[in-house]
Amino acid sequence: MTDSATSSSGASATTSSELKIEDLFHQKRNEDSITKIFSAIYAPVGIIIFLFRCFLGFHTFLVACLLRKSGVFRMHALRTMCSILGIVVEKRGERDETARVLCANHVSILDHLAIDILTPCLLPSVWDIPSVIRWCFGYVDLGAARGRDHLVNGAKKLLAKETEMPLLAFPEGIITSGEKALIKFNTWAFEVAPIVQPVSVRVWRPYPWKVAVSVLGATWWTDLFYFFALPFTVISVEYLPKMEKKEEESLDEFTARVAETLAANLKISVSKFGISDASEAAKRLRTDQERARKVVNKEKTSPRLQDARQMDECAMRIKQSFPTFHLSAIRRDLEKTRSQTATVNNLKAGKITVSAADGQVGKVTLDASSWRGVFDNRKWQMIETNRQKYMDRGVEDDN
């Protein structure tokens, strides 16, 4: 297994080095046009299913609270109820009881639930979630908010006290698409115990409900809505053979070896990016989305140009800020947008094309419909020529 992981990692080294941090995440829920159309048609049915499953989900929550976490009946009851909720959990491989730490990749907000149904486990609480939900689903406060040392020490003390359930860790620290590469693993989980068992998690949805389970910067309740609204989602959990840290192996080397083994099973690579890079990418995405939203709102609130005189004045103002563009091109775009803000944005984005007629006086034809265009083109060419002469004369006077 290790040799295959190493060879797979070497073969994909070039590919992983060419990846950008944004490539490791889904950017949109629906990237396929057919899925978008089908989702719009399915929306009324999906809302009804969502409301029904919210009611059923409350009862699932009660079952998780009342039954003993490590009990067999709780596992079977939760697995059945989750199937009705549209969360189908598949199991591959066998759990090795000698490994006190389970190490899994992170592709959805329900990864921990899927693994917990198959193997009751404990998960360090690093999210801001209600205390009741934390207690119900086995989250434990190990001091992650106070730093890495507190987290490691808390995990070691917990495993020394808790002999039945293992500790579940997601070393990536963030949800990815799981399709291109893994985020560079954090080493804290591999310092807790010398033996870990890798667990690979895959999530898929049937076509045409092939909606991304999570996107970069999404909230957990948004992801949960799609889990409940869509017909079903399959979470496949595979237990890989346990791995033990070698005596001559450093902590970083052991962490990298586990990551490469897990990546080889998923048929992807291990990226050079860490959790800090992913957090920065999420911040950039939110900033870009907020900026785009402000531009759209500004375009909606900006007054529309009503007549030719207003557009002529607007074209002259824009020309002062963008002197390299011909007045004819600016005026022609104003005819389409009727908005100074929209035309300026088009200029910045390079969306305004320069026509071959710009800068040419043209000939008057017998077609009366072309007379207006020829007249406007001659007018703007005359203004452009006189403006350039005035600018040249000012430069000569300065000299």
Steps between C-alpha positions, in 0.01 A plus 500: 500500500780739589695428180193562287431821689855620442494422129160661463626808680806520275294461183266778604766739634501707184121517494470604866766771454292653222184513712370826643342509844161579342518176300461296818147629562171517320428859395134450405219270610384430146775499240298315236230681298266199503533474878412869534185460292395183680566658841267789416225256399562279804506792751130484613525126563835543672357756745219262598749215554722735700217594738404135552860401569544788745215347704655155474845641573374627836405143596840378381654756729296366793610143425864611497450673835312224683686185391844402621762624253697178479189279486432278198130589493584872472724435199233300315222745591701803386607331177137417413371845588782669309407294192148642524656846531678435169841430654608151387817369667707226336779310676814341356788340685515413868565705808825413683437529874872540579505843333378763747497781242302507175635739236263597215482741210229768521246542216169591672350623827361151570825301470520464876138379518558233235809367678332528842209285380742224399750549785392707802781748552598828661574816301683812626268799490661778297176657371263748659201268548236477777604301807201265469597394146863467611401263779251307286735413216809434709694825459745562783677819598871420501618858518549553127420870538787539750766362268659188361667387824171510689334301220764226498513469878121497522477227238758283680316535830170415332635181341653396832160535667274382215578140404199418279484769235784627275578861423397621152719765339478696173863615452408716198304730729264614224250349256633448146352348184711186541543484123838665433726481804513491880584801713835457677430307821539657842729288720311526831295180452813294433663620820214369713563129430766305308238286320230653278250355257439701180137531390412616148167678450329545165171679436291486184151588380312354202460691176321739442513586873878528474518803728827569683475392864695810605654808341781724616376741767159332543326481838416165662124565495511560123674167445248330730210644299620323184549174692135512609347643180659265244374139465809338648875534550737205528791523744747217447734427792800271448725383783862457387762287677642656817831684481767522771769760545852358446775562753725687254206695357432860597152629572487693171612193303238280666230760430606525135501120462145470630386785272659335195337166584160662533549701179601185311178330608298800381704513174602861560818674619614689809523874441756743637226721647413513870195606697620864507508510118145362487379759752653780294335364186161500677555862611591606146188332363276677752668833420455450124135402547435804717671727246296354213182543702580866563567558128165345407317708761678815382399429141139452608489823703692721252274721286446384143594731215181604325592704192785561255616818673556320832691221326717751312594676826562164670724387211717814537536441877601137449745604226690715751563191716565262209676712233624199302147395401335664202192707574301301246562176691402659832187658355400175331521309830296768678225439246485140625544544875339839558720513812830675566598244767432204271703649215794581729494142629497373140802716421690367801412141413600544135151417377472798265617412151639758262319504170684542171280801433637688803713783380370486139264759354323252269303567186139604469306225326153499344371300799326756722523273806881538502503878488460538877793268570725678246407838645575388861829343394609821322397706801700293748797484261500878473483535880778243542723674241452848646555369850828338397615823326423694817698252709796514258501880501507501879804276496681728248426808713651328806816425302 
